[in-house]
Coordinates of C-alpha atoms in Angstrom, one line a residue:
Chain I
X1 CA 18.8 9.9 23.5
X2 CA 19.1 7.0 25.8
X3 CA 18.4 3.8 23.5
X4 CA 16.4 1.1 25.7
X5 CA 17.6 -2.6 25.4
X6 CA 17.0 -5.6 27.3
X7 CA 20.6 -7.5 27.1
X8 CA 23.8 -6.2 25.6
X9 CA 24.5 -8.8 22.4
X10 CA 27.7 -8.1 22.4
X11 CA 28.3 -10.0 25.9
X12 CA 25.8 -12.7 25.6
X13 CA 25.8 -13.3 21.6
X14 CA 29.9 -13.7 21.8
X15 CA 30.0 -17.5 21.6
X16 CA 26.5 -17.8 20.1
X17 CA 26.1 -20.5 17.3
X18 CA 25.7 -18.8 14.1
X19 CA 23.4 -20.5 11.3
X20 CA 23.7 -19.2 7.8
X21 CA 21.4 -19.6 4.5
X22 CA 21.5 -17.8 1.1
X23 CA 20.2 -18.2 -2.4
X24 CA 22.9 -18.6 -5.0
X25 CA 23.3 -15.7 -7.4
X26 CA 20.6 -15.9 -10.0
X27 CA 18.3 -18.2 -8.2
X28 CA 15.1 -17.8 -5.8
X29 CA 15.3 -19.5 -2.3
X30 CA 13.2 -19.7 0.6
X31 CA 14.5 -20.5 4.2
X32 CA 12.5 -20.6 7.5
X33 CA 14.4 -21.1 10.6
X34 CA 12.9 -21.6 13.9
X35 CA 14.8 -21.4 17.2
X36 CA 13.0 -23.0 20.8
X37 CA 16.3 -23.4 22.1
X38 CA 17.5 -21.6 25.4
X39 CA 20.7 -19.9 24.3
X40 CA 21.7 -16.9 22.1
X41 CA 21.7 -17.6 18.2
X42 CA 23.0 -15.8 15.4
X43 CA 21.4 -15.9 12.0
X44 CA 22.4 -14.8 8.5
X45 CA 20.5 -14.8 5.6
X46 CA 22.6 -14.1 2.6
X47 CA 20.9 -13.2 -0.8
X48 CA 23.9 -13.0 -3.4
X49 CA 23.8 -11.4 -7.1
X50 CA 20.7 -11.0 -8.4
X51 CA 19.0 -13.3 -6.5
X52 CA 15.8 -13.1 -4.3
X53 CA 15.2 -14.8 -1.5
X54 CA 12.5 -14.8 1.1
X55 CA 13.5 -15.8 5.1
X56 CA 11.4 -15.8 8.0
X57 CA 13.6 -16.2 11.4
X58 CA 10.9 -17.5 14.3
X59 CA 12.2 -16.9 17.9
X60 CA 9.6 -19.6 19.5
X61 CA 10.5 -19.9 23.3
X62 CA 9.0 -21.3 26.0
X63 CA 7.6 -18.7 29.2
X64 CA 11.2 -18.4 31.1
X65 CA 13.4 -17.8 28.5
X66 CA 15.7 -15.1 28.5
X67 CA 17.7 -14.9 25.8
X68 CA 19.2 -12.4 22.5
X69 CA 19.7 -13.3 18.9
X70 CA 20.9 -11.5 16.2
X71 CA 19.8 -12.0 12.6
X72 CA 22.3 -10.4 9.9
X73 CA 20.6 -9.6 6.5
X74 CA 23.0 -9.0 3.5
X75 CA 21.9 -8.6 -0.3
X76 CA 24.2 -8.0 -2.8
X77 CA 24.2 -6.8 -6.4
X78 CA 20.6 -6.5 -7.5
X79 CA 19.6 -8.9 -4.9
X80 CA 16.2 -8.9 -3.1
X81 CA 15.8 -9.9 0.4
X82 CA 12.3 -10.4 2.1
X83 CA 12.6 -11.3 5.4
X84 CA 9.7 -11.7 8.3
X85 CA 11.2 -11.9 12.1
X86 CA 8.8 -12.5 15.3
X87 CA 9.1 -12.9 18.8
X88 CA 6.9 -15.8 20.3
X89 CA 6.8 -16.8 23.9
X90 CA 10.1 -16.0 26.1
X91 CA 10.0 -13.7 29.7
X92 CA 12.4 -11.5 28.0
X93 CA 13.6 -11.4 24.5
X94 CA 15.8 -9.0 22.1
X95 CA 16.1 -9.5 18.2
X96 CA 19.3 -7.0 16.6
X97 CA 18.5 -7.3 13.0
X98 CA 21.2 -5.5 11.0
X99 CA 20.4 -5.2 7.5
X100 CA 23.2 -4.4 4.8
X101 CA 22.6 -3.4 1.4
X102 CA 25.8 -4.2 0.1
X103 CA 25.9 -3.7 -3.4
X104 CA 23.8 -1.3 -6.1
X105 CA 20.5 -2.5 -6.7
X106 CA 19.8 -4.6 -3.5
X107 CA 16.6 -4.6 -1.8
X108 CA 15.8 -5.6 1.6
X109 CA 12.2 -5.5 3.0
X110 CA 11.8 -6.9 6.4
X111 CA 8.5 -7.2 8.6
X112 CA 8.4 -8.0 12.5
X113 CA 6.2 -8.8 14.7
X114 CA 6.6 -8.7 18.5
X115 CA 2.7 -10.3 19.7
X116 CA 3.3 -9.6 23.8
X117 CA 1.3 -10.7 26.2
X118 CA 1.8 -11.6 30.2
X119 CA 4.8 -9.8 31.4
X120 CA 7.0 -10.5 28.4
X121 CA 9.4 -8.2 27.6
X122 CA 10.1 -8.3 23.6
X123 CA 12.9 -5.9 22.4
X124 CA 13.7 -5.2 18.4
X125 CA 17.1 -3.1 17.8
X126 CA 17.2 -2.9 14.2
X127 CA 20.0 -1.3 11.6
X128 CA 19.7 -0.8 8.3
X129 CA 23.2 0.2 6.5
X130 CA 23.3 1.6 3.0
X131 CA 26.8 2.2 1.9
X132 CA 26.6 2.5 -1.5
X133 CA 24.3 4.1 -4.0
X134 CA 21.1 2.8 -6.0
X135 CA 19.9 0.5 -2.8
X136 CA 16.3 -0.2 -1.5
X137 CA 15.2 -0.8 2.7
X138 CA 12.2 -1.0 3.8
X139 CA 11.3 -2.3 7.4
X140 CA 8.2 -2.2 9.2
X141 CA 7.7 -3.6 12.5
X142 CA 4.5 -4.4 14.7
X143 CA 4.1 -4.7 18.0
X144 CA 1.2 -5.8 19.9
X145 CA 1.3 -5.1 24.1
X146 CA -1.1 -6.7 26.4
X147 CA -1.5 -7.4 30.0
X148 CA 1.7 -6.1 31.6
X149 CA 4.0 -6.6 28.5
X150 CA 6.9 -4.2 27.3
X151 CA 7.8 -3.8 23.6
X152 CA 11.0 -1.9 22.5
X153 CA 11.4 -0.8 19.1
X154 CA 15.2 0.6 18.6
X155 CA 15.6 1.3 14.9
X156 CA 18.0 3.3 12.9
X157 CA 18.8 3.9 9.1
X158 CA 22.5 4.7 8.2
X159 CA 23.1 6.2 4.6
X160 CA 26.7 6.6 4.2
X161 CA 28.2 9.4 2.3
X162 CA 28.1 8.9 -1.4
X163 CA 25.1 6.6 -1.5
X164 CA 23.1 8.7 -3.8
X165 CA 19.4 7.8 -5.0
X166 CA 19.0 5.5 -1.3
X167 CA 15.7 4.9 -0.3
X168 CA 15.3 3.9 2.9
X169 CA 11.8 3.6 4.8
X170 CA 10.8 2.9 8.7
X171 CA 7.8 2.3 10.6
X172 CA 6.3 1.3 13.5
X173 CA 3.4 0.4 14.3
X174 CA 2.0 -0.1 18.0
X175 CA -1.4 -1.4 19.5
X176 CA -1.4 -1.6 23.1
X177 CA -4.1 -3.1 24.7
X178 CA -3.4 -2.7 28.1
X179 CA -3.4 0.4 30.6
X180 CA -0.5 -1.6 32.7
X181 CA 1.6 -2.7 28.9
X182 CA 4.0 -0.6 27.8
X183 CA 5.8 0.2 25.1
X184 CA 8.7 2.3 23.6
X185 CA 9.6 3.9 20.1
X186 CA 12.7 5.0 19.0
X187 CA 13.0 5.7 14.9
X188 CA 15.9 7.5 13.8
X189 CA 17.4 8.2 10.6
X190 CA 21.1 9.2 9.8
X191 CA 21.8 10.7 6.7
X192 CA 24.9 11.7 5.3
X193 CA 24.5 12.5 1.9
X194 CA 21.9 14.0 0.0
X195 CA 19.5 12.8 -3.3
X196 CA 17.9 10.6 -0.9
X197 CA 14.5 9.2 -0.3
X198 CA 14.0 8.2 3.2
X199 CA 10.9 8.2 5.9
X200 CA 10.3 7.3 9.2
X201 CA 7.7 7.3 12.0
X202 CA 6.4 5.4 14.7
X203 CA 2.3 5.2 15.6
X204 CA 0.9 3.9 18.8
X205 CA -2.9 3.4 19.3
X206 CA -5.5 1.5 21.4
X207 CA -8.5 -0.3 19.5
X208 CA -10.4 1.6 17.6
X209 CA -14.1 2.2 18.4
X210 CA -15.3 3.1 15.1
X211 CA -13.6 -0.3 14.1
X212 CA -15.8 -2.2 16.8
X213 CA -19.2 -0.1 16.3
X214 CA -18.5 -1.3 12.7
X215 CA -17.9 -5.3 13.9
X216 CA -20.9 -5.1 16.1
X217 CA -23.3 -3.6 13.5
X218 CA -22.6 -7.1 11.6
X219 CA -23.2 -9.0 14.8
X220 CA -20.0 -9.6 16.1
X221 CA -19.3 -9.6 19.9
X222 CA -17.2 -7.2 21.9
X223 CA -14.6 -10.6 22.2
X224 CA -14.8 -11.6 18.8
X225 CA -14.2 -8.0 17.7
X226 CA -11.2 -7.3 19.9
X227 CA -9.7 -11.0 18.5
X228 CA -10.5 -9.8 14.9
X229 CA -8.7 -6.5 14.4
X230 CA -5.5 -7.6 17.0
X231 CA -5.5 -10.5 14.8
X232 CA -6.2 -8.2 11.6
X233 CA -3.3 -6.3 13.2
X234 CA -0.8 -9.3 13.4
X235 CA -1.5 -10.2 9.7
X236 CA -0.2 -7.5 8.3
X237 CA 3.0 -8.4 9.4
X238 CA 3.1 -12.4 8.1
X239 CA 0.0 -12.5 5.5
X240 CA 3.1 -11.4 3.0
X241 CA 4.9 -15.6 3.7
X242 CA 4.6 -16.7 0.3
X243 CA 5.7 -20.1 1.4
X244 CA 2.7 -22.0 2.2
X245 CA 4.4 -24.8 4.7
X246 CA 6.3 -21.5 6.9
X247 CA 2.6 -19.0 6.7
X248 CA 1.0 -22.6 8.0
X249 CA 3.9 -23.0 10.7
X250 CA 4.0 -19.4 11.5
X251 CA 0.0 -18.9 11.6
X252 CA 0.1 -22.2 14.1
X253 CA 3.2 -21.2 16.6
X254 CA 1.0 -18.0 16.7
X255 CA -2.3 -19.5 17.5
X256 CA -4.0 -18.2 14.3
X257 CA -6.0 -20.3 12.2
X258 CA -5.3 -19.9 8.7
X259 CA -7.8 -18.2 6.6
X260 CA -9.8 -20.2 3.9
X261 CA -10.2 -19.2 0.5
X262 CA -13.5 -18.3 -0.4
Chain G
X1 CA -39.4 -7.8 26.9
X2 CA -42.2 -9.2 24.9
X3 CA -42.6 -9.1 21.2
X4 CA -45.9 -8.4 19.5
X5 CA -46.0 -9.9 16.0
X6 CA -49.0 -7.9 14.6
X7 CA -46.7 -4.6 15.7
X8 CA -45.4 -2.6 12.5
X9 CA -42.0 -3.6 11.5
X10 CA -39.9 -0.5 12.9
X11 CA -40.8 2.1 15.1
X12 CA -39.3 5.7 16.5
X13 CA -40.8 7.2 19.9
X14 CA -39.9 10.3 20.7
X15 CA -36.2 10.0 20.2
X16 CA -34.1 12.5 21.8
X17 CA -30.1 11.8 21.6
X18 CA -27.5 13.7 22.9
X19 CA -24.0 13.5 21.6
X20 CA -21.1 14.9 24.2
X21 CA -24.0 16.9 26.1
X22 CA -25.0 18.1 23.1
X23 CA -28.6 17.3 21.7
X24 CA -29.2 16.7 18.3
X25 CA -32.3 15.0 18.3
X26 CA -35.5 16.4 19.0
X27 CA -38.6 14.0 19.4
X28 CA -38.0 11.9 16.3
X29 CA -41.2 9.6 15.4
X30 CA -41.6 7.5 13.0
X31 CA -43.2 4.2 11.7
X32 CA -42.3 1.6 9.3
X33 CA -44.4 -0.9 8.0
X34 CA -43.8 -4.3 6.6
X35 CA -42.9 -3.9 2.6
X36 CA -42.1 0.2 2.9
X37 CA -39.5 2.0 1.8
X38 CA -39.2 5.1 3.7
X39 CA -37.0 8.0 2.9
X40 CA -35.4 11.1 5.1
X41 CA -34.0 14.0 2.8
X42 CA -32.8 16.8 4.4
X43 CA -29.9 19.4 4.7
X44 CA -26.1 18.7 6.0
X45 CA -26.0 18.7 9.7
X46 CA -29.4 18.2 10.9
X47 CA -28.8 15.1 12.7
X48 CA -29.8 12.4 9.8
X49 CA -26.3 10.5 10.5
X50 CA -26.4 10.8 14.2
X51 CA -30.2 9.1 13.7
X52 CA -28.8 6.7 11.7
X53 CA -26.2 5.7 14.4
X54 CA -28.4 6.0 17.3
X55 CA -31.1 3.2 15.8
X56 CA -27.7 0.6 15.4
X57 CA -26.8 1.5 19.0
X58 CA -23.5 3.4 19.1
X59 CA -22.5 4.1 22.0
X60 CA -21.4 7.6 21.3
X61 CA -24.8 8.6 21.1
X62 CA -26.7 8.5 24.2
X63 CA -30.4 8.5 24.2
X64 CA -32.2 10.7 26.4
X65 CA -35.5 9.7 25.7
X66 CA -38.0 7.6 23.6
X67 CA -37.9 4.2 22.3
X68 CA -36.7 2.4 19.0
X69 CA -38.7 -0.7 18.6
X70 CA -38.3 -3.7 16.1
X71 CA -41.3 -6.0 15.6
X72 CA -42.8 -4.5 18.8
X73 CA -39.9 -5.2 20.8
X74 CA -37.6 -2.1 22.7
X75 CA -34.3 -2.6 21.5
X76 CA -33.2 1.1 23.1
X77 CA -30.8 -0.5 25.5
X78 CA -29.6 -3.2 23.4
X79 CA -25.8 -3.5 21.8
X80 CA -25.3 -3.3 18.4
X81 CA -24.5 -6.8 18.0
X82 CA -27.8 -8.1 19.5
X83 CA -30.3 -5.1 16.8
X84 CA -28.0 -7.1 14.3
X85 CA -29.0 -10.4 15.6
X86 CA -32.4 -9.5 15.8
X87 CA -32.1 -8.7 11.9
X88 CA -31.5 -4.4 12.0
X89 CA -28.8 -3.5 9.6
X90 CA -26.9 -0.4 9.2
X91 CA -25.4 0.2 5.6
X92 CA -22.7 3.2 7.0
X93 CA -22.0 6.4 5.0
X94 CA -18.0 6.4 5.7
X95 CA -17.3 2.2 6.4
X96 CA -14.3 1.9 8.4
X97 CA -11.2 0.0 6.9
X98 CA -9.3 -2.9 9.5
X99 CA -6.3 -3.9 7.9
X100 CA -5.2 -7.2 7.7
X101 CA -8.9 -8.2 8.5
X102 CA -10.2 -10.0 4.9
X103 CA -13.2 -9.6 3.5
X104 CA -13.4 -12.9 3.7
X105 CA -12.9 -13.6 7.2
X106 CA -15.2 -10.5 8.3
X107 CA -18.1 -11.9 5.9
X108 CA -18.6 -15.5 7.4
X109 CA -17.7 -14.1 10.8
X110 CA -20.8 -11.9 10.4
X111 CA -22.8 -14.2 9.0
X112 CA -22.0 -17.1 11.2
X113 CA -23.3 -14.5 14.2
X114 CA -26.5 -13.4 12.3
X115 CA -27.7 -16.7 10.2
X116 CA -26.3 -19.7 11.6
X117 CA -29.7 -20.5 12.8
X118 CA -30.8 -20.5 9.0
X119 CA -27.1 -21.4 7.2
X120 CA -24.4 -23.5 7.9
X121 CA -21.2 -22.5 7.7
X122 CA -20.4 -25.0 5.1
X123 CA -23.4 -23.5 3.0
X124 CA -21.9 -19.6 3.6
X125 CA -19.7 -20.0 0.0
X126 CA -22.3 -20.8 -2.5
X127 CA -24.3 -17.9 -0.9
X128 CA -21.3 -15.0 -1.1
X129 CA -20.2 -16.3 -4.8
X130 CA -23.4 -15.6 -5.7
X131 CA -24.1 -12.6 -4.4
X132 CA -21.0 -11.6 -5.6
X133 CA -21.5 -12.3 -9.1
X134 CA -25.1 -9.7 -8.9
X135 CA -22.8 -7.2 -7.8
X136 CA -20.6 -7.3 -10.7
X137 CA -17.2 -7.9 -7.9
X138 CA -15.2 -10.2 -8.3
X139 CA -13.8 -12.9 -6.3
X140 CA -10.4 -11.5 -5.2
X141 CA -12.2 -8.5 -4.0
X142 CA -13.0 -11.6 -1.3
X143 CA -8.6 -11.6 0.1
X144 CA -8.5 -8.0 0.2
X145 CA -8.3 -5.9 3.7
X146 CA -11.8 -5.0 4.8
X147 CA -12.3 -1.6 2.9
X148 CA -8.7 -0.5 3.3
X149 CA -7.6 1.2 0.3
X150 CA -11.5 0.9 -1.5
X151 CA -12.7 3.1 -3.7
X152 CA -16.4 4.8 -2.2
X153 CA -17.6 3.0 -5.0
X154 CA -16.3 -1.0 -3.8
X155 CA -17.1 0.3 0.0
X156 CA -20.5 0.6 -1.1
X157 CA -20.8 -2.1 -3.1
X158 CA -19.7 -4.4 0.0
X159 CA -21.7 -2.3 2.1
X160 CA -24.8 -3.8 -0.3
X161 CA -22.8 -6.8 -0.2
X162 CA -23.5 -7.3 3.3
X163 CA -27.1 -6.2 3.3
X164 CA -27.7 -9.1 0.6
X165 CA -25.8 -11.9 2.9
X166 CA -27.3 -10.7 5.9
X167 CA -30.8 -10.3 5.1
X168 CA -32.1 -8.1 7.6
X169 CA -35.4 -7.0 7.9
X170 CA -35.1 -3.5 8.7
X171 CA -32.5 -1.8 6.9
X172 CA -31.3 1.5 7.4
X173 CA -29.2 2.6 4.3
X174 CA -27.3 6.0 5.2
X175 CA -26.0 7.9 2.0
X176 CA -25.3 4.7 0.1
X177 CA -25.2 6.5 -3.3
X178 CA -22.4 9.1 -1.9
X179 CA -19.6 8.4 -3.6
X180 CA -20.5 6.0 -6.4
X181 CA -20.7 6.8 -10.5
X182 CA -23.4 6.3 -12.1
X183 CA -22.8 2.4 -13.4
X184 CA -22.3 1.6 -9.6
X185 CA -25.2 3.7 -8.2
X186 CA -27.4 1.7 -10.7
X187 CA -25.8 -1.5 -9.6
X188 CA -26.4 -0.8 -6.6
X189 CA -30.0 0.7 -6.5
X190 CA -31.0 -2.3 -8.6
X191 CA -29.9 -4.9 -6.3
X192 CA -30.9 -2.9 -3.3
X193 CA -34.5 -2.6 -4.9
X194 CA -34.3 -6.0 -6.2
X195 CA -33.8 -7.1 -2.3
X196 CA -37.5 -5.0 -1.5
X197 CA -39.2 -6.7 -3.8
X198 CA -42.3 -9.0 -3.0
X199 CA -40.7 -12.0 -4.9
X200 CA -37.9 -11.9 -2.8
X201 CA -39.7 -11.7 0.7
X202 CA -39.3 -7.7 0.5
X203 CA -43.0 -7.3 1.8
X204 CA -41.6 -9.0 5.1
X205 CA -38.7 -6.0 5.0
X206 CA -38.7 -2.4 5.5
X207 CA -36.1 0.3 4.6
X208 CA -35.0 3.4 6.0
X209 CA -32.7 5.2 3.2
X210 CA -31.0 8.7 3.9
X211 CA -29.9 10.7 0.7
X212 CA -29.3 14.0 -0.4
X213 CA -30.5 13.2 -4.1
X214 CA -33.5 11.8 -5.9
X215 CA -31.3 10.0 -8.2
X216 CA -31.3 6.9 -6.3
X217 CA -34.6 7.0 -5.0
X218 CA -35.2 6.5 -8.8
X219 CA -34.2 3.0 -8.2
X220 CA -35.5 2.2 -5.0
X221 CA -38.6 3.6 -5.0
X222 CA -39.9 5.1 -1.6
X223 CA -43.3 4.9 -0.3
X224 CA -43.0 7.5 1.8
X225 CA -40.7 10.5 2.0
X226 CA -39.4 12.8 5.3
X227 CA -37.6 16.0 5.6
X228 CA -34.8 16.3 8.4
X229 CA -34.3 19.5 10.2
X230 CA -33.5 20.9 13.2
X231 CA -33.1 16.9 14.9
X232 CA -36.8 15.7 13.8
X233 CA -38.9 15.3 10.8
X234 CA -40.5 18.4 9.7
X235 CA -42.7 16.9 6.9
X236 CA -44.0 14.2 6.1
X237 CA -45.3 12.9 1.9
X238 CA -45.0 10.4 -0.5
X239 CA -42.5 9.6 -3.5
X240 CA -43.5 12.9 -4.7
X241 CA -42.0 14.8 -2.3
X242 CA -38.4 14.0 -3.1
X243 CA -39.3 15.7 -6.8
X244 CA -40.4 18.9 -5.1
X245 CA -37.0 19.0 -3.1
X246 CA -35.2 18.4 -5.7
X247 CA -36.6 21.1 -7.5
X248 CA -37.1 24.0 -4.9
X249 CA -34.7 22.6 -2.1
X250 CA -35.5 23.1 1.2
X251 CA -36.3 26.7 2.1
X252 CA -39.7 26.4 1.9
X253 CA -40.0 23.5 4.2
X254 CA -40.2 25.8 7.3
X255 CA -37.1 25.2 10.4
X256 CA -35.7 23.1 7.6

């Protein structure tokens, strides 16, 4: 299967800086990083023994940026890792997330979000790695494709031999919302060993019209009703940022206002 | 367009509707005064939905002739969002979910488009907490996705919700006791009867409500009752009607 990708990392991400935050064992962190810069970065977020720690990576470029990044995601012993990564802005962007559940009882749940617009080209390659037994993954990524846009979703699961009682989960989601966008899906799963627990699938839709006969009936405009369910779409992937400064930052880079409580 | 205010409320011409080519209704007529409750009973499949969709204007069903009129004025060719504007309400049978849409978000957006001549915006929280608290739901019900992952019963007690914040004048309720027990069919009927009542400006409103079943027609109490078949009304009688179907069904209503 021929695996779409924008740049290859390896060339351009060489002598990328690399920026690294964990939460010490035991503890609960939070880290948001955001990068505007035009060169390639490497990220790692590190959640060591039984910690948890929630990261958001925010790829906010300008309209001619061109540029990879890399975010490494490693959880150790009992560790939990819930990370949120999303393309903003750029002509043509890639994120390689590779997630490593390194030890028994680590988690890592991830959510992305490619929102593409213009002629934007936003690639995700993702890899999740389970090496030993007992270990958690879940990833789901969103994509949204409008105007002329192109988003790549490239995501594989690896459960190595002898990592019994894996789970290991994969989805994404599409709306395009163009005839000229496009966008390509490529889940795969790679299982060698068995006493696993592992999905995948990849959906790809246009609005819904029962959704917008439903808006309208409540006297919502054709506009209004398009904004609300893209941006109902884009939620799912960020409403989860329990910090309140990084959902604010997030919700602003994005254009969204942020919800009021009732 | 002109508007005649001494017109009755709601009003069916000789509806015909085809769906996909396909017709399904058949010279519907019908007249709703100010204060009535009506009722249409009828059989699975004889086009009760597809009438209940056609008067909020979906598009999917394409009217071939007649004319739906509200307060005297044709609103055949209008979009759904302007019948809601102009105070038409459609409680749906199956309410679609939009995830990551809150109920929330959805509820002051619709009520910023249909009563911010009457409300401001800063005035739409008092109003929802209260009509929460009639409902028996409570407030995080408010943060959830709009009816993704709801029980029939919460859909259609946000369904009733909605009706309460929106305060339409004609409202068309389709199968709004499918789906609920019997605490929340009560709940429901009560407020949906306390909303038609001349204390609380019901003898302004009118009420189309579809059912299969007398039970909630127990609570909100019809004036007059229809039988569906065959894409129009076949009979026509008042609150005692419903009793006689529920007691003989409909064989002996002829074409039913």
């Amino acid at each position: 299967m021929k695996i779409p990708a924008l740049f290859k990392n390896n060339d351009l991400l060489a002598s990328a800086p690399k920026k690294e935050f964990s939460s010490e064992a035991g503890s609960s962190a939070s880290h948001f990083f955001e990068w505007s810069d035009h060169a390639a970065i490497e990220v790692v977020f590190h959640a060591k023994k039984d910690s948890t720690l929630e990261c958001v990576f925010l790829q906010n470029l300008d309209a001619k940026a061109e540029l990879p990044a890399r975010v490494q995601l490693i959880a150790d012993r009992g560790a939990t890792i819930r990370c949120t990564i999303i393309h903003q802005g750029a002509s043509k962007s890639q994120i390689s997330f590779d997630s490593r559940c390194a030890e028994e009882g680590a988690s890592i749940q991830i959510q992305a979000l490619a929102n593409s617009r213009l002629n934007q080209k936003h690639a995700f390659i993702a890899n999740a790695v389970h090496p030993v037994p007992h270990t958690h993954s879940d990833l789901k990524v969103w994509c949204v494709a409008n105007d002329e846009a192109q988003t790549i979703f490239n995501g594989t699961v690896t459960i190595e031999k002898g990592a019994h009682h894996t789970q290991a989960f994969q989805k994404n989601k599409n709306l395009i919302l163009s005839e000229k966008a496009t966008i390509d899906s490529i889940p795969q799963l790679f299982i060698f060993n068995d006493d696993v627990k592992c999905a995948h699938g990849s959906s790809t839709s246009t609005l819904d019209p029962d959704q917008y006969i439903y808006l309208q009936s409540r006297g919502i405009g054709l506009a209004d009703a398009e904004a609300m369910i893209t941006r109902g779409f884009i939620e799912n992937a960020i409403h989860w940022i329990e910090n309140e400064a990084t959902s604010a930052r997030v919700h602003a880079v994005l254009g969204l206002n942020q919800e009021e409580a009732l | 367009m002109t508007t005649k205010t001494d017109a009755p409320l709601f009003q069916i011409q000789d509806l015909h509707v085809s769906v996909e080519g396909k017709q399904v209704l058949k010279g519907v007529n019908l007249t709703i005064n100010k204060g009535e409750v009506h009722a249409i009973m009828g059989r699975n499949g004889t086009g009760k939905t597809t009438l209940s969709y056609t008067l909020m204007g979906h598009p999917k069903y394409e009217v071939t002739a007649g004319k739906i009129l509200l307060d005297g004025e044709d609103i055949t060719s209008l979009p759904p969002e302007e019948r809601a504007r102009k105070r038409l309400f459609l409680a749906f049978q199956y309410p679609v979910a939009i995830p990551g849409v809150s109920v929330a978000s959805f509820l002051r957006a619709s009520m910023k488009s249909v009563r911010s001549a009457e409300l401001q915006p800063s005035q739409f929280r008092a109003v929802i907490k209260e009509e929460l608290k009639k409902l028996n739901v409570p407030e995080a019900f408010m943060t959830r996705s709009l009816n993704e992952g709801f029980s029939g019963g919460e859909k259609k007690r946000l369904e009733t919700l909605q009706l309460r914040l929106l305060q339409p004048k004609m409202a068309i309720l389709d199968e709004t006791d499918s789906g609920l027990d019997i605490d929340a069919l009560r709940v429901v009927s009560e407020n949906l009867e306390n909303y038609r009542s001349p204390e609380n400006g019901g003898g302004e409103r009118g009420m189309l409500v579809i059912t299969h079943y007398q039970r909630m027609l127990n609570y909100v109490k019809p004036d007059v009752v229809h039988v569906f078949g065959s894409g129009k009304i076949l009979l026509t009688g008042g609150a005692d009607l419903a009793l006689k179907l529920e007691d003989k069904g409909y064989d002996w209503v002829e074409g039913a």
